[in-house]
Amino acid sequence: MIALMFFTPLNERIQLTYRMLEIQSYLKQLESYLTRADRVFEEEARRYGCSEEKAKKALKSIKGFFLIEPVSMDPVGIIKRLEHLLKTQEDRVDDFIREVAVNASEAERSNMKNVLAANLALDIIYRVVRHIFLLAKKTKNYFYMVQLYMYLPEIMRIARSYFRALIPLKEGIPIGDSLGPLVAFKLGNGSKWREVAKNVIAYEREASGRKLIIIKAKGPGGEVGKPGDAVEKIVKEHDGKVKMIIMVDAAVKLEGERTGEVAEGIGAAIGDPGPEKYKIETVATEYGIPLVAIVVKEDITEAITAMPREVAEAADRVVERILDIIKKKTSEGDVVIIAGIGNTIGISQ
Amino acid sequence: MGEKGVERPATPYLLSTLVMVGLMMVIALFFITLAAKTESERNIIWAMLGFAAVLIVMMQMLEVVKARRAALEERKSISIVIECQECGEKLVRDFQRGDYVGKEEKCKKCGGKAMVTLIYSEKIR
Ligand SMILES: [Zn+2]
């Protein structure tokens, strides 16, 4: 009997059934994340003066919202096209939130937008996992199932991160990704600021004789703004006479690295879909301005859930480091741009 | 298990345990009838078998409880730091909805202008 189990296809079938059961319970878990995410969204909508029925209907209508990436066979102007699509998508989501959260303030609407984004992410994860699971079941294909099974722990980790992001996002608690704006706040708070681009503000202050222009998204709602536009505009305002652009962002760490580790590098430290990074690189190249990147390491869960203490404390070290770099690599009278990249949720100016 | 962030589902564990215990019972029974000659020998084997089964079930139950606890999310507390700009007093309290970094508060000590300067989360042990 034992030989029969080990050396015949029966073994495979038993394994398949067993793994299927396991995947099914993961799938249940994903479903419950999604159900609870829906409930969070509906409760928030109710809080801001939307009827439960309307919220349910609206949420259902936006589920499965998608963006078709621009054609890349002819790459000319692809960034412009992508930017246009992203802007259209943003407008659509803005309209949607305004419709659902009637009485919300601007900041609260931004937070709602983030809650919706987490919800939609959970939705797509659930759909894809369910698709492969059902396909494997239907075709009795061992290899679909094995592939899914192998990736599931990672998928679950990501799904769980989104799930755990819901509460911080709805309540406006800074997340790990808010590190950039937090550094900008620490550097610029108390100085004069103005809005330089859509949802981006710029402080202006002096530090050891240098003029610092510090940009961040406009808070305390969950916004990332368009830092690319801001940097471009400021550089052009100064006729390109900017000595250095320093970008601060949170970066995904490798397993084993410590959360809150500060690292320095070269380039545009920004994880947007493309357009903002492109603008910054272009303007830096055009005027020959060095791009310095400072990142703080954290894992994906930490990046989208409430900011861990290690990351919050790293902000002070980053500020010191920036001032140090400025002192060493620029001279008095120079203009330096410092860009705090990331979601500014829970951080005002 | 230990891997943070990954919950193993509970059901298959229980299932596999039951299947394994059942299988062991069958095999053991087979050997018992072969090997045991006297009543007392048979009793000892039965006792050992029972003990092993109870042990395995208990271990698996523990595993399930652990997984459940992990699934209930490690509790995190959100704290905010309020700093007074006049007397330098630093105060840490729990986050409440509506707080944000840069929000102006009144200093509890001197009544002067204070500000929320930091919001962070910590695991509750
Ligand atoms: Zn005081």
GROMACS .gro file of N, CA and C in nm, chain A residues 58-68 85-94 96 116-117 119-121 123-124 127:
model
   90
   58ALA      N    1  -2.112   5.246  -0.553
   58ALA     CA    2  -1.999   5.319  -0.611
   58ALA      C    3  -1.873   5.234  -0.608
   59LEU      N    4  -1.851   5.168  -0.496
   59LEU     CA    5  -1.731   5.086  -0.482
   59LEU      C    6  -1.731   4.973  -0.585
   60LYS      N    7  -1.850   4.916  -0.602
   60LYS     CA    8  -1.863   4.807  -0.699
   60LYS      C    9  -1.831   4.856  -0.840
   61SER      N   10  -1.871   4.980  -0.867
   61SER     CA   11  -1.852   5.031  -1.002
   61SER      C   12  -1.706   5.059  -1.032
   62ILE      N   13  -1.627   5.089  -0.930
   62ILE     CA   14  -1.487   5.124  -0.959
   62ILE      C   15  -1.395   5.003  -0.947
   63LYS      N   16  -1.445   4.892  -0.894
   63LYS     CA   17  -1.365   4.769  -0.884
   63LYS      C   18  -1.319   4.725  -1.024
   64GLY      N   19  -1.196   4.686  -1.032
   64GLY     CA   20  -1.146   4.640  -1.161
   64GLY      C   21  -1.105   4.754  -1.252
   65PHE      N   22  -1.095   4.874  -1.194
   65PHE     CA   23  -1.050   4.990  -1.271
   65PHE      C   24  -0.909   4.964  -1.325
   66PHE      N   25  -0.887   4.996  -1.450
   66PHE     CA   26  -0.756   4.963  -1.506
   66PHE      C   27  -0.699   5.077  -1.590
   67LEU      N   28  -0.570   5.068  -1.613
   67LEU     CA   29  -0.502   5.166  -1.698
   67LEU      C   30  -0.427   5.088  -1.805
   68ILE      N   31  -0.449   5.122  -1.929
   68ILE     CA   32  -0.379   5.054  -2.037
   68ILE      C   33  -0.251   5.131  -2.065
   85LEU      N   34  -0.213   5.979  -1.935
   85LEU     CA   35  -0.301   5.873  -1.886
   85LEU      C   36  -0.311   5.875  -1.733
   86LEU      N   37  -0.196   5.894  -1.669
   86LEU     CA   38  -0.195   5.897  -1.522
   86LEU      C   39  -0.279   6.013  -1.470
   87LYS      N   40  -0.269   6.125  -1.541
   87LYS     CA   41  -0.345   6.242  -1.498
   87LYS      C   42  -0.494   6.216  -1.515
   88THR      N   43  -0.530   6.154  -1.626
   88THR     CA   44  -0.670   6.122  -1.649
   88THR      C   45  -0.721   6.028  -1.539
   89GLN      N   46  -0.637   5.931  -1.506
   89GLN     CA   47  -0.677   5.836  -1.402
   89GLN      C   48  -0.696   5.909  -1.269
   90GLU      N   49  -0.603   5.999  -1.240
   90GLU     CA   50  -0.613   6.071  -1.114
   90GLU      C   51  -0.741   6.154  -1.108
   91ASP      N   52  -0.770   6.221  -1.219
   91ASP     CA   53  -0.892   6.301  -1.223
   91ASP      C   54  -1.014   6.215  -1.201
   92ARG      N   55  -1.013   6.098  -1.263
   92ARG     CA   56  -1.127   6.008  -1.251
   92ARG      C   57  -1.145   5.966  -1.105
   93VAL      N   58  -1.033   5.931  -1.040
   93VAL     CA   59  -1.041   5.888  -0.900
   93VAL      C   60  -1.084   6.005  -0.811
   94ASP      N   61  -1.029   6.124  -0.840
   94ASP     CA   62  -1.070   6.243  -0.764
   94ASP      C   63  -1.220   6.264  -0.771
   96PHE      N   64  -1.446   6.049  -0.838
   96PHE     CA   65  -1.511   5.939  -0.769
   96PHE      C   66  -1.517   5.966  -0.618
  116LEU      N   67  -0.883   5.374  -0.099
  116LEU     CA   68  -0.935   5.312  -0.220
  116LEU      C   69  -0.824   5.239  -0.295
  117ALA      N   70  -0.707   5.300  -0.301
  117ALA     CA   71  -0.595   5.237  -0.372
  117ALA      C   72  -0.557   5.104  -0.308
  119ASN      N   73  -0.754   4.917  -0.131
  119ASN     CA   74  -0.866   4.828  -0.158
  119ASN      C   75  -0.855   4.766  -0.297
  120LEU      N   76  -0.825   4.851  -0.396
  120LEU     CA   77  -0.816   4.802  -0.534
  120LEU      C   78  -0.698   4.705  -0.550
  121ALA      N   79  -0.590   4.731  -0.475
  121ALA     CA   80  -0.475   4.640  -0.482
  121ALA      C   81  -0.513   4.503  -0.427
  123ASP      N   82  -0.806   4.383  -0.419
  123ASP     CA   83  -0.902   4.327  -0.512
  123ASP      C   84  -0.832   4.255  -0.626
  124ILE      N   85  -0.729   4.319  -0.682
  124ILE     CA   86  -0.663   4.258  -0.798
  124ILE      C   87  -0.583   4.135  -0.755
  127ARG      N   88  -0.831   3.855  -0.717
  127ARG     CA   89  -0.879   3.806  -0.846
  127ARG      C   90  -0.776   3.717  -0.916
   0.00000   0.00000   0.00000
